[in-house]
Tab-separated table of C-alpha atoms in Angstrom:
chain	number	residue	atom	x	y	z
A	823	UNK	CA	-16.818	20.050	10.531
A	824	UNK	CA	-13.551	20.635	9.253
A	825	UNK	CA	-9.992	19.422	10.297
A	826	UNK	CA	-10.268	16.590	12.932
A	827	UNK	CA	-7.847	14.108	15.117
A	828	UNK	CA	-8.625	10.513	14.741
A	829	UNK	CA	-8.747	10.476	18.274
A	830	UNK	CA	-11.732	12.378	18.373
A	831	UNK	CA	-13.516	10.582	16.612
A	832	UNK	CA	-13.025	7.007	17.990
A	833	UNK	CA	-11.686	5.220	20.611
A	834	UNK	CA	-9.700	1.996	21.911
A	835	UNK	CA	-11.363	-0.519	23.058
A	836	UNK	CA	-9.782	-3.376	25.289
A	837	UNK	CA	-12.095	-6.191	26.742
A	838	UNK	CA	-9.425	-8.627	27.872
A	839	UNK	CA	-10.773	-12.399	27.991
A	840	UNK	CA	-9.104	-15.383	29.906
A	841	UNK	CA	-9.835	-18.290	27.200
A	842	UNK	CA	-11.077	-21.490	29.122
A	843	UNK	CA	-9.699	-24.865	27.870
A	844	UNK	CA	-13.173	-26.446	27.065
A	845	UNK	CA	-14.236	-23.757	25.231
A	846	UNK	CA	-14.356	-22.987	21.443
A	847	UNK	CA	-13.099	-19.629	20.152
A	848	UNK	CA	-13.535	-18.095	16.365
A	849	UNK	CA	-9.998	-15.979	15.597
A	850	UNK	CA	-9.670	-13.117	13.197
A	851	UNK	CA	-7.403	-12.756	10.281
A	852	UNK	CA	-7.704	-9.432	8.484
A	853	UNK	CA	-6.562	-9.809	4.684
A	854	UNK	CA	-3.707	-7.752	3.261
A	855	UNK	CA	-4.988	-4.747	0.443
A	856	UNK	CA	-8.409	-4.182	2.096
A	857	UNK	CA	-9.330	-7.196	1.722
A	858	UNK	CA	-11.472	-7.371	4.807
A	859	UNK	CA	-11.785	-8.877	7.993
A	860	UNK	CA	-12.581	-12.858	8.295
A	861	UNK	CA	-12.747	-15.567	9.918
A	862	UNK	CA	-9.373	-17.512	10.742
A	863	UNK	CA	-10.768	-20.346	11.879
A	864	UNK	CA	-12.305	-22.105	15.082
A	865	UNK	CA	-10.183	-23.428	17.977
A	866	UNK	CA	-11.118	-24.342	21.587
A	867	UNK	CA	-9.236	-22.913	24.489
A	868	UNK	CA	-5.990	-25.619	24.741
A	869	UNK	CA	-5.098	-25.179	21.521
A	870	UNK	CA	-3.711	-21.562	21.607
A	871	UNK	CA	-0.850	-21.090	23.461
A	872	UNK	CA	-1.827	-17.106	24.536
A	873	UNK	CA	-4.267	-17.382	26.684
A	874	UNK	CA	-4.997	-13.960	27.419
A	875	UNK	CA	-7.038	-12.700	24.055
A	876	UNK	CA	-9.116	-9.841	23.124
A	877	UNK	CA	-13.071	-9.953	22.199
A	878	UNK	CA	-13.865	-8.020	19.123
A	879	UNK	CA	-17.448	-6.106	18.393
A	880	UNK	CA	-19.590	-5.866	15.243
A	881	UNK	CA	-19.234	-2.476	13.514
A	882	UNK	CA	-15.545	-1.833	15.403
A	883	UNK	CA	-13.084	-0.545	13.000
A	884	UNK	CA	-9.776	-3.267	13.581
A	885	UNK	CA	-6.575	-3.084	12.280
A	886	UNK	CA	-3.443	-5.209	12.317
A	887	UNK	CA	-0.461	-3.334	13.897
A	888	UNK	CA	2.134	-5.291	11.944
A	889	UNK	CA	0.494	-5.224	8.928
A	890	UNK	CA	-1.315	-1.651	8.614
A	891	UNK	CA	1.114	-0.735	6.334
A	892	UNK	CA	-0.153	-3.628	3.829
A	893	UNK	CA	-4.031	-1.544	3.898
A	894	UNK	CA	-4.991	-4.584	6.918
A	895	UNK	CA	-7.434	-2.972	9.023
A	896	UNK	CA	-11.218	-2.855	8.331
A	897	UNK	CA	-15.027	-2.858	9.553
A	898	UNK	CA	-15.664	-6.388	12.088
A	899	UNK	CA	-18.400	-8.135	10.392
A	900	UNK	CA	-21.395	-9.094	12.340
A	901	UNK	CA	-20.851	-12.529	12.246
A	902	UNK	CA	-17.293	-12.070	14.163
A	903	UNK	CA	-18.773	-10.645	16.851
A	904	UNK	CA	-17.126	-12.082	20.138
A	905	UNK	CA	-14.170	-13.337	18.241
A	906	UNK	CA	-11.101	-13.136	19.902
A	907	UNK	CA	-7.647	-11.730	18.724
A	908	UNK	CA	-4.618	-10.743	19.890
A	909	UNK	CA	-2.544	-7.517	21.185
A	910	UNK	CA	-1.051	-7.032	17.574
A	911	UNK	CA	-4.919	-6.328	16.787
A	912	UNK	CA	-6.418	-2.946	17.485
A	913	UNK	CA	-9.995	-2.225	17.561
A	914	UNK	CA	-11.936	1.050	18.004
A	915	UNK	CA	-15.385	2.338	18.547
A	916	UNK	CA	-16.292	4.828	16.464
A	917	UNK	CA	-18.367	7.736	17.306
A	918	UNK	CA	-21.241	7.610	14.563
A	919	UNK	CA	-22.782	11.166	15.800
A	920	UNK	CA	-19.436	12.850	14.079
A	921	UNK	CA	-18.359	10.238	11.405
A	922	UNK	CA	-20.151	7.401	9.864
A	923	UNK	CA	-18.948	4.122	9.610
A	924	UNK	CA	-18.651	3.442	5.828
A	925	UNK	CA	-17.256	6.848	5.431
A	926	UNK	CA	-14.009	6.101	8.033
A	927	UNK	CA	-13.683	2.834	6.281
A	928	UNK	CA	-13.576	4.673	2.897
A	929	UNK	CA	-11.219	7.350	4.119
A	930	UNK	CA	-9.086	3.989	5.385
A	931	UNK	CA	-8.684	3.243	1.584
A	932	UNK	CA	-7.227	6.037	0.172
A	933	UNK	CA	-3.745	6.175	-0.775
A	934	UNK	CA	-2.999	9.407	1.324
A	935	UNK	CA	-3.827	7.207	4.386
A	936	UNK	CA	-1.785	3.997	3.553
A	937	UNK	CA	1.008	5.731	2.727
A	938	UNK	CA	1.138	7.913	6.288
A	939	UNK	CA	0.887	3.623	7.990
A	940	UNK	CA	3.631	2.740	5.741
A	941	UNK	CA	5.316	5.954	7.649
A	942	UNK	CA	4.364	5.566	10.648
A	943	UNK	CA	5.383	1.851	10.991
A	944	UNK	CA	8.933	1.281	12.762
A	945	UNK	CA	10.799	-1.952	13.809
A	946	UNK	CA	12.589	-4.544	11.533
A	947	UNK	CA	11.179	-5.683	7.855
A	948	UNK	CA	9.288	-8.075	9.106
A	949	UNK	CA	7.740	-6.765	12.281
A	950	UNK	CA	7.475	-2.960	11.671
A	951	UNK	CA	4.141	-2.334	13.736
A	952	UNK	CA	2.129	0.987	13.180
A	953	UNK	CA	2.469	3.758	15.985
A	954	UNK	CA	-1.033	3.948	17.865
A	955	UNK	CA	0.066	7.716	18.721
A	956	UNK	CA	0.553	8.766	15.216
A	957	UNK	CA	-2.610	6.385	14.448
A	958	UNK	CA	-4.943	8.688	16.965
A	959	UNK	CA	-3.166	11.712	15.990
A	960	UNK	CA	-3.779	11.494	12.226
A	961	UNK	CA	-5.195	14.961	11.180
A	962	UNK	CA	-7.530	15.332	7.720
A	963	UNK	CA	-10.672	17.203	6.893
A	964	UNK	CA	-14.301	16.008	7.766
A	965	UNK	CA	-17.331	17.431	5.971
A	966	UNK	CA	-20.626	17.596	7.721
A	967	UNK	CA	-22.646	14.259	8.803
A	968	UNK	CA	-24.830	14.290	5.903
A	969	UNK	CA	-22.312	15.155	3.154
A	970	UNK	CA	-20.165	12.012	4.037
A	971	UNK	CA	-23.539	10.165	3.569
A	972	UNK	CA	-23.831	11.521	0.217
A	973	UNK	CA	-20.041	10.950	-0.726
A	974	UNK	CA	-20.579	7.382	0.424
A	975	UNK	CA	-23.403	6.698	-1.650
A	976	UNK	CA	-21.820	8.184	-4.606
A	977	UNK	CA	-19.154	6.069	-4.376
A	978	UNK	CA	-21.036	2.838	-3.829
A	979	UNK	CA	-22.840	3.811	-7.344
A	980	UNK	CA	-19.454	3.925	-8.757
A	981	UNK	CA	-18.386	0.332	-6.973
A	982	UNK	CA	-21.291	-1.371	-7.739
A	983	UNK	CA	-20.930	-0.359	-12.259
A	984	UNK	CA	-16.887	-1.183	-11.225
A	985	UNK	CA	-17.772	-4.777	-9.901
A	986	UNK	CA	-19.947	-5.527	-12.708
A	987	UNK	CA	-16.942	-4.787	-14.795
A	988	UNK	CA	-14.600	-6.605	-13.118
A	989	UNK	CA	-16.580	-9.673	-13.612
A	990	UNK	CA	-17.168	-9.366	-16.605
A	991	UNK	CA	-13.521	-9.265	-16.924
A	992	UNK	CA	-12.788	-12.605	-14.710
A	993	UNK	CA	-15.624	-14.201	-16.791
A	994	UNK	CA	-13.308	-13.590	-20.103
A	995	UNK	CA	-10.258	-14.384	-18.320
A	996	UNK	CA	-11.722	-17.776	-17.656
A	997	UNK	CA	-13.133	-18.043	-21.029
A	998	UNK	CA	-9.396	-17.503	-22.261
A	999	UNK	CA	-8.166	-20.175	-20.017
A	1000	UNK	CA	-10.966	-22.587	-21.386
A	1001	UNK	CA	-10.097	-21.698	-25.254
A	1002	UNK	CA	-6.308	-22.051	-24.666
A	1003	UNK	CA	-7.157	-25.830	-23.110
A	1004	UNK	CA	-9.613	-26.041	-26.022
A	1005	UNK	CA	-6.999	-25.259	-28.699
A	1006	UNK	CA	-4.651	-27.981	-27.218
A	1007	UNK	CA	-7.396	-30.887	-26.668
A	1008	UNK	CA	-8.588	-30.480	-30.209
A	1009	UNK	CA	-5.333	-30.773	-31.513
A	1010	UNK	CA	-4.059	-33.628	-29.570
A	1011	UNK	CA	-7.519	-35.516	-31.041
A	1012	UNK	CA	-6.593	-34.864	-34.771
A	1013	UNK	CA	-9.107	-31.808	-35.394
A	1014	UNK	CA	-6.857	-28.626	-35.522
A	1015	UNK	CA	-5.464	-29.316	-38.990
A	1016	UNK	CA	-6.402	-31.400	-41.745
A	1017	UNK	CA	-4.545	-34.900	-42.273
A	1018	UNK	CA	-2.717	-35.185	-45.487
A	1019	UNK	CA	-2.305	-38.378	-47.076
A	1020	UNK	CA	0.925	-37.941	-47.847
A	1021	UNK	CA	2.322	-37.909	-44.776
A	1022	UNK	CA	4.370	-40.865	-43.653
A	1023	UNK	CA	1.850	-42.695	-41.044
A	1024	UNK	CA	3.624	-42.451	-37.231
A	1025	UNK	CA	3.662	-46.335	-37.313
A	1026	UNK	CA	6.308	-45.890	-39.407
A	1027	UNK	CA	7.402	-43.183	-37.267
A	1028	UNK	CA	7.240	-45.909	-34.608
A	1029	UNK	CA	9.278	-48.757	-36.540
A	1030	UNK	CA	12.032	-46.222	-37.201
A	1031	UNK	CA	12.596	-45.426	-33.240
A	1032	UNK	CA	12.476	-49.056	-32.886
A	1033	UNK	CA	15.364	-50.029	-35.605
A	1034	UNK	CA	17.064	-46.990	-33.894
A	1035	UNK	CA	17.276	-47.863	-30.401
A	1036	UNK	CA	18.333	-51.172	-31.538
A	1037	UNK	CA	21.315	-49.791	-32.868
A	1038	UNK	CA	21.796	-47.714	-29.957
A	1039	UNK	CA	21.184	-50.930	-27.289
A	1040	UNK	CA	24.419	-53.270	-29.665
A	1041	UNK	CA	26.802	-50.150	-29.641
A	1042	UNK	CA	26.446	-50.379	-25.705
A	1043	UNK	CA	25.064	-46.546	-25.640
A	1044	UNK	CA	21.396	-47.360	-24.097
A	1045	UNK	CA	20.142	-50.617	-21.824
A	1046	UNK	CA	17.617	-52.951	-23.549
A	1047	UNK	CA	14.215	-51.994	-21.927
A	1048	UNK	CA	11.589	-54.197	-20.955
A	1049	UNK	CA	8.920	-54.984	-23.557
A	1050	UNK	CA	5.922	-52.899	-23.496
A	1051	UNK	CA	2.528	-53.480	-23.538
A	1052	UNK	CA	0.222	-52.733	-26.525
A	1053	UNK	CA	-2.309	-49.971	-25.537
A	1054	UNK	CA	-4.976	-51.432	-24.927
A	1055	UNK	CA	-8.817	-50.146	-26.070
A	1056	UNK	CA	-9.332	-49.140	-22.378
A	1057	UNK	CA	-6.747	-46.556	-22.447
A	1058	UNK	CA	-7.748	-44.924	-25.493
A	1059	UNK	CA	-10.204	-42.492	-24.318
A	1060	UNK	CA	-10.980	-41.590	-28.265
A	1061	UNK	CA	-10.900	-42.715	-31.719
A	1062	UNK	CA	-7.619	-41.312	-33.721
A	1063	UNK	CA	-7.381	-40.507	-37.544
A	1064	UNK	CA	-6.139	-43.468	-39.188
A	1065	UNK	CA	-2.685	-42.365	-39.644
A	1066	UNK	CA	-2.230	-41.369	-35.861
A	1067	UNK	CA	-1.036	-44.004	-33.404
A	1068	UNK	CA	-1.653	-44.690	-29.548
A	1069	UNK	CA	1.745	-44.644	-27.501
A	1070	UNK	CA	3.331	-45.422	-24.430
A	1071	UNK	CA	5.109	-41.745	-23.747
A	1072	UNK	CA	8.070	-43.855	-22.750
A	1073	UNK	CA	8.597	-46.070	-26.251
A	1074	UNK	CA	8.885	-42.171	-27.527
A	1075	UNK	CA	12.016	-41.762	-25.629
A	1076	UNK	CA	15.690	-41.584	-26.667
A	1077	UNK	CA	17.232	-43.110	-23.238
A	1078	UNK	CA	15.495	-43.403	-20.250
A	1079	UNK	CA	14.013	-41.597	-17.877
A	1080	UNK	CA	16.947	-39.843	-14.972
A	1081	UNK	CA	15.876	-38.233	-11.915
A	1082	UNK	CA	18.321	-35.984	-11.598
A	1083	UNK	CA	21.488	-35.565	-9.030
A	1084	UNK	CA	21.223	-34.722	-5.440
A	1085	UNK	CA	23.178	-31.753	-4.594
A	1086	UNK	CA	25.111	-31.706	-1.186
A	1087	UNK	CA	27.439	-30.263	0.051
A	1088	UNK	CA	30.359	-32.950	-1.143
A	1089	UNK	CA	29.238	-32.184	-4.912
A	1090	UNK	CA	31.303	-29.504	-7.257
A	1091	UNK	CA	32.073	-28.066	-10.393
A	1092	UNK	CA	28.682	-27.744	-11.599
A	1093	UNK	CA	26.221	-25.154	-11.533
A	1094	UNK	CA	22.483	-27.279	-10.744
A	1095	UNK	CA	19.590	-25.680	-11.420
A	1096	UNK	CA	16.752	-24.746	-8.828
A	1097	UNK	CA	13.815	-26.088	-9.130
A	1098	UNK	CA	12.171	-21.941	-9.700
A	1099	UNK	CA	13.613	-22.395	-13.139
A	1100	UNK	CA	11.119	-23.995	-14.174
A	1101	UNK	CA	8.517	-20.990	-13.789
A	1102	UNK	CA	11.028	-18.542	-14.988
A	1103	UNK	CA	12.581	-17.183	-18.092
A	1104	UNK	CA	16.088	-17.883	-17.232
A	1105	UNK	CA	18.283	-20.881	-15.739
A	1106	UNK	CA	17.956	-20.003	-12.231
A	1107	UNK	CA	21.009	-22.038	-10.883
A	1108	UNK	CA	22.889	-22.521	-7.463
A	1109	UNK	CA	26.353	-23.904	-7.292
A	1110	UNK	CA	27.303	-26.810	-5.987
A	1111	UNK	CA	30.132	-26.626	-3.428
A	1112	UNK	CA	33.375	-28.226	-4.801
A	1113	UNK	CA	34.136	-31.801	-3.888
A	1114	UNK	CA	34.101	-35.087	-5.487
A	1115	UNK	CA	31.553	-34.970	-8.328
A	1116	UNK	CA	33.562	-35.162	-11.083
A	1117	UNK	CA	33.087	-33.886	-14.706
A	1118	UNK	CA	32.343	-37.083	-16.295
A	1119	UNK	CA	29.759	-38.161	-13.720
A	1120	UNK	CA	28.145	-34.456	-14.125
A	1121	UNK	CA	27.105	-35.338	-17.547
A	1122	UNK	CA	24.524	-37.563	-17.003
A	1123	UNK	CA	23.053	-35.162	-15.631
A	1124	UNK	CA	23.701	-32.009	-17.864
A	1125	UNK	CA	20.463	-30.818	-19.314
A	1126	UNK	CA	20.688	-30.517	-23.153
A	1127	UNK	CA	18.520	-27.596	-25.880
A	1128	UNK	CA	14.699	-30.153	-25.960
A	1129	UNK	CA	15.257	-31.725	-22.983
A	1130	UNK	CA	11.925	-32.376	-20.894
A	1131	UNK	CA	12.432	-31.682	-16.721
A	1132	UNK	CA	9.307	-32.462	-14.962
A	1133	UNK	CA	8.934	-31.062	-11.864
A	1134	UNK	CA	8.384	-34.175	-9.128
A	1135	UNK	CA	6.364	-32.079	-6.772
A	1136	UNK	CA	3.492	-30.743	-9.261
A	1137	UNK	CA	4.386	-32.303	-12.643
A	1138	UNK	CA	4.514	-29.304	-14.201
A	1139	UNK	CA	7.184	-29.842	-17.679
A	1140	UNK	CA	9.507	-27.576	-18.925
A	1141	UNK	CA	11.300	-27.786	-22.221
A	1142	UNK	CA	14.673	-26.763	-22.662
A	1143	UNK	CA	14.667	-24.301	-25.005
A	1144	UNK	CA	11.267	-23.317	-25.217
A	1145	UNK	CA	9.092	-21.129	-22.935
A	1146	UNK	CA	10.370	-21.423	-19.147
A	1147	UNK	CA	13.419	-21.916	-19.699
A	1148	UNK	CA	16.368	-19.976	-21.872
A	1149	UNK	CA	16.481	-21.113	-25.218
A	1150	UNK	CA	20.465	-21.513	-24.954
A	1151	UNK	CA	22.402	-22.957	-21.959
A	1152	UNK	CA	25.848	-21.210	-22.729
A	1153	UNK	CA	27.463	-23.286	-20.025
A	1154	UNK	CA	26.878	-26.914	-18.643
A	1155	UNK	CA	24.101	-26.834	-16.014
A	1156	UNK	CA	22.648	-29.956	-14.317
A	1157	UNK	CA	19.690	-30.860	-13.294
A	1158	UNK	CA	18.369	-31.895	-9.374
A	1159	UNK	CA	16.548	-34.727	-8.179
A	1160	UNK	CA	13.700	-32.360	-7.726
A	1161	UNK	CA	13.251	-33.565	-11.124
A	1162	UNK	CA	13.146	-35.973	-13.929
A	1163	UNK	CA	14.673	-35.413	-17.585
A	1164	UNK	CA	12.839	-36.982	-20.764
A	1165	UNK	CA	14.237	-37.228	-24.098
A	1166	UNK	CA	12.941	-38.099	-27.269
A	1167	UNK	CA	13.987	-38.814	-30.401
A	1168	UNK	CA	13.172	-35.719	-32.037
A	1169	UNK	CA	13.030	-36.537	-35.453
A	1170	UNK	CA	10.172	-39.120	-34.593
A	1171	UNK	CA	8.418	-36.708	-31.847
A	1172	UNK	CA	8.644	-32.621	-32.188
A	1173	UNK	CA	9.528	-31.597	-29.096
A	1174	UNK	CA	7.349	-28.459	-29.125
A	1175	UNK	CA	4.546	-30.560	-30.108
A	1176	UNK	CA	5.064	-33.175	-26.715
A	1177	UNK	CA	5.358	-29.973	-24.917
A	1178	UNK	CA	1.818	-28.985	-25.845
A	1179	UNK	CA	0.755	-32.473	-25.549
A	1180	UNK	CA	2.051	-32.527	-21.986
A	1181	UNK	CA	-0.254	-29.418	-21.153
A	1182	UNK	CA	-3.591	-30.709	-22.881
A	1183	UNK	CA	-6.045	-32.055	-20.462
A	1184	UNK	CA	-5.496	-36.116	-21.472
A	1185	UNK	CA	-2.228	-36.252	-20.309
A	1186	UNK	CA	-3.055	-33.777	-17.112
A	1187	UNK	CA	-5.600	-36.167	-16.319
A	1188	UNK	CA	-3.961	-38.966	-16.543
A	1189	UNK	CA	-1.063	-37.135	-14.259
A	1190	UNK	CA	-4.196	-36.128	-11.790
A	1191	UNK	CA	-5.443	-39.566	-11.664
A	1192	UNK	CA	-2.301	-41.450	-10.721
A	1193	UNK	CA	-0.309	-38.894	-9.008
A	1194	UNK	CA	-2.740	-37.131	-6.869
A	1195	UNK	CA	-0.995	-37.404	-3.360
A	1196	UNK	CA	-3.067	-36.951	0.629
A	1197	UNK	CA	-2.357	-32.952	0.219
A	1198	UNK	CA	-4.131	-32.758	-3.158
A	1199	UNK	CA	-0.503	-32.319	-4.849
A	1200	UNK	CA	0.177	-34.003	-7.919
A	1201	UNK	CA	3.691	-35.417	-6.798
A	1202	UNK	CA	5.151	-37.270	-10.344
A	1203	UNK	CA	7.510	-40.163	-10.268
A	1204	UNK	CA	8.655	-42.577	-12.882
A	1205	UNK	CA	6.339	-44.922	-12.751
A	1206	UNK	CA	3.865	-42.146	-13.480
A	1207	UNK	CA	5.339	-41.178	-16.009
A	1208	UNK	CA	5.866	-44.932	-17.551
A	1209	UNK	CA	2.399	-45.226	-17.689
A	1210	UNK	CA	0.906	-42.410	-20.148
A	1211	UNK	CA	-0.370	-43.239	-22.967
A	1212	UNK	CA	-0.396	-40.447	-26.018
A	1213	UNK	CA	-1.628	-40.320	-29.149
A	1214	UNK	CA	0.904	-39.794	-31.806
A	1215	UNK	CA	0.561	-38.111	-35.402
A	1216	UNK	CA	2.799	-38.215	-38.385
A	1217	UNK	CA	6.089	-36.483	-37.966
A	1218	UNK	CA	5.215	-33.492	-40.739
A	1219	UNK	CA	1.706	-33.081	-39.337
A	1220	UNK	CA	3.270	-32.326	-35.657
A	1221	UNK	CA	5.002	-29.392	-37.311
A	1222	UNK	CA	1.845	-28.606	-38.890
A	1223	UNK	CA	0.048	-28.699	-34.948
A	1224	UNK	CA	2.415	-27.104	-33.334
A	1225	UNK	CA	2.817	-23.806	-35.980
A	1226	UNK	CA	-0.880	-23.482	-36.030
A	1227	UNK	CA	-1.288	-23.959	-32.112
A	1228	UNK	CA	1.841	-21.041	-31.848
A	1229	UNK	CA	-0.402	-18.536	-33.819
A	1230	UNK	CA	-3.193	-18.839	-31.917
A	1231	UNK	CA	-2.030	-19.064	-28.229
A	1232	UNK	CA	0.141	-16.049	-30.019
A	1233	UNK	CA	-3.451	-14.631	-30.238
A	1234	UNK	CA	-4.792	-15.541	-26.576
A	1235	UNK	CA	-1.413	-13.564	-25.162
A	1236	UNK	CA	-2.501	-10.531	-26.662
A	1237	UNK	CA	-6.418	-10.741	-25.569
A	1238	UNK	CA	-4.799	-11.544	-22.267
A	1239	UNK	CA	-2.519	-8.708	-21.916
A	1240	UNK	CA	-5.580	-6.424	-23.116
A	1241	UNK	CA	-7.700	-7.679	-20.442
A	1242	UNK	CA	-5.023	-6.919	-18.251
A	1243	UNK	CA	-4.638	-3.540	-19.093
A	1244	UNK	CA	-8.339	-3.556	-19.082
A	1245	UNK	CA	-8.199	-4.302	-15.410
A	1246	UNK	CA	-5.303	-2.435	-14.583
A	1247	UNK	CA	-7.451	0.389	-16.077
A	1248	UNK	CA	-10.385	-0.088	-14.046
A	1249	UNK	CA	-8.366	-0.333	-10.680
A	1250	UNK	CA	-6.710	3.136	-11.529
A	1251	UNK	CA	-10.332	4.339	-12.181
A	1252	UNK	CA	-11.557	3.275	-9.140
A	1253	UNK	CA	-8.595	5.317	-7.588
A	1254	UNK	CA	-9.396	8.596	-8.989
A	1255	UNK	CA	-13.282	8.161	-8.121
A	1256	UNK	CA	-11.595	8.013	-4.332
A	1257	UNK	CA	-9.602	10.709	-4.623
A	1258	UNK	CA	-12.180	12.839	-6.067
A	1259	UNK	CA	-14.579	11.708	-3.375
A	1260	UNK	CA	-12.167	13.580	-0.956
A	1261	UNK	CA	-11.745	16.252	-2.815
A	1262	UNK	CA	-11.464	19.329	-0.184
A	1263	UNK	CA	-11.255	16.856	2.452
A	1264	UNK	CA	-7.926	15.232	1.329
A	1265	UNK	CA	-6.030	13.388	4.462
A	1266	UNK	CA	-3.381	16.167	5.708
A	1267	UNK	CA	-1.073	14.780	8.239
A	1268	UNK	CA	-0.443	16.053	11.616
């Protein structure tokens, strides 16, 4: 057919709609990346504030003027037909007689086309909307009717052997995530390494850390803390090797627990971290405006190499020192009351090996159970945190856990990086099949 204006081959279509009150309207949202057009959700008539809306047809080609430029625009589902949207949505009728359907919407995702919407859309960052001149005026090459069926069905051979692949793919991901969690739950029940008799039992471990904060509670350093209760055979989900222990997390701890310090605008001289330092791999930190914190109050709350911040709002843990966070603080940094600092005594508990013990699925459950909040968060205060039980091993064979469980999450980081690449691979594939599909009918702007 050769080179043709968008225009000609489809047109705008505007049926304007008054919404009633009483009545109950489905809205579009079309996903960024192609990732299709769906339903937003239901509302009746009251609830949205524009009342004058837009009524969208099966088989219309849509697309979102602010977002075109993120590959948002796509093929209305039958099931949307009737839905309403707004002005910032475009939809089209396309004439089949000249182009089909599923061969427009395959043009749609090459990456000739996206990048003439990311140049044709002008206005701020945030609002840049796509030019519906330049949109009808686009210019590439159409082949005949029946060779765009044939391209089409070429290319949904290739899509169907690439979608097999990718799920075979996000089957081994998950399998990954399931033998990481598997590698941590066998080791926090005693059957990752052998026991050695040798090793001194952690109930000795355990009278140490008592004798210890004893001296620490008549040289004034800590407060006495309430007695704790024995764990009881309820909260031992499973049997331990002998020379393991059942613990109250807390009774592990050095001092206790410290939300940490509220920053306004009053506080100074430190720099606090943000709570995104905890997904990180630096000390993200904002400064707190001078004023009347001084430096002696700051450190209490000074975070220290093996400290433990939890984060309140997920109870996710990070461990200073190790994995999220930089291994050395070069300068005092506190910590804000976003979240709360353990510490143990780490020649009773290695820290690595709580940190692991933290992630295993018997603490996270125990974290899910208590902490789950109306919005399905898992919002972690100290009484939470009072209140998990762990089981502990003998000091040497923590060090023994926690090299062994290094080597082989060391292991699932590489198989996850190749199935990365894997994917990455496949998505590039997929590319070139497109291109090649419009190969002497590449997209040639206007």
């Amino acid at each position: 057919m050769g080179s043709v204006r968008i225009g000609e081959l489809m047109r705008r279509v505007k049926e304007a709609v008054h919404l009633e009150d009483d009545t109950e309207y489905k809205q579009v949202t079309i996903s960024l990346n192609h990732g299709g057009v769906k339903l937003r959700g239901t509302k009746h008539g009251h609830e949205i504030k524009t009342k004058r809306q837009y009524r969208t047809s099966a088989g219309h080609f849509i697309l979102s003027r602010i977002d075109a430029r993120n590959a948002a625009f796509g093929i209305v589902p039958p099931e949307l037909k009737g839905a309403i949207i707004t002005n910032d949505f475009w939809t089209f009728e396309i004439d089949e007689a000249l182009v089909s359907r599923e061969y427009f919407h395959l043009f749609t995702r090459t990456d000739a086309f996206l990048e003439a919407c990311v140049r044709a859309s002008t206005g701020t960052t945030n609002r840049q909307r796509i030019r519906e001149g330049f949109f009808l005026d686009y210019t590439f090459d159409l082949p005949p009717r029946d060779e765009q069926d044939r391209i089409v069905a070429r290319f949904e051979e290739a899509e169907a052997h690439w979608l097999v692949a990718q799920d075979e793919l996000e089957r081994q991901r998950d399998d990954l995530i399931l033998l990481r969690q598997r590698i941590l739950d066998d080791a926090m029940r005693g059957r990752l390494v052998p026991q050695d008799p040798e090793d001194e039992p952690a109930s000795v471990l355990l009278e140490r850390i008592a004798a210890e904060k004893e001296r620490l509670v008549k040289a004034g350093t800590i407060r006495r803390a309430k007695k704790l209760p024995p764990v009881s055979a309820e909260e031992q989900p499973y049997d331990l090797p002998p020379s393991w222990e059942w613990v109250r997390l807390i009774s592990l701890l050095r001092e206790g627990l410290s939300n940490g310090r509220s920053v306004k605008t009053r506080d100074g001289g430190f720099p606090v971290l943000r709570l995104t330092a905890l997904g990180g791999q630096t000390v993200d930190t904002v400064e707190s405006k001078p004023g009347d914190w001084d430096e002696s109050e700051a450190r209490q709350f000074v975070i220290q190499e093996n400290d433990f911040l939890i984060a309140r709002g997920n109870g996710s843990l990070s461990l200073v020192g190790r994995g999220s966070l930089v291994a050395e603080v070069l300068e005092p940094v506190a910590f804000p009351d976003t979240m709360i600092r353990i510490r143990v005594f780490s020649d009773a508990c290695d820290p690595v090996f709580l940190f692991h013990l933290w992630n295993s699925s018997l603490v996270r459950k125990q974290i899910e159970t208590q902490a789950r909040s109306t919005s399905g968060l898992h919002k972690i205060n100290q009484g939470h945190v009072r209140n998990i039980t762990v089981p502990l091993p003998p000091f040497e064979e923590q060090r023994r856990i926690v090299d062994l469980i290094d080597e082989l999450l060391t292991v699932c980081d590489a198989l996850e990086a190749r199935l990365e690449a894997a994917r990455a691979d496949a998505e590039a594939l997929m590319q070139a099949v497109l291109r090649e599909a419009f190969v002497g009918g590449e997209p040639v702007a206007s």
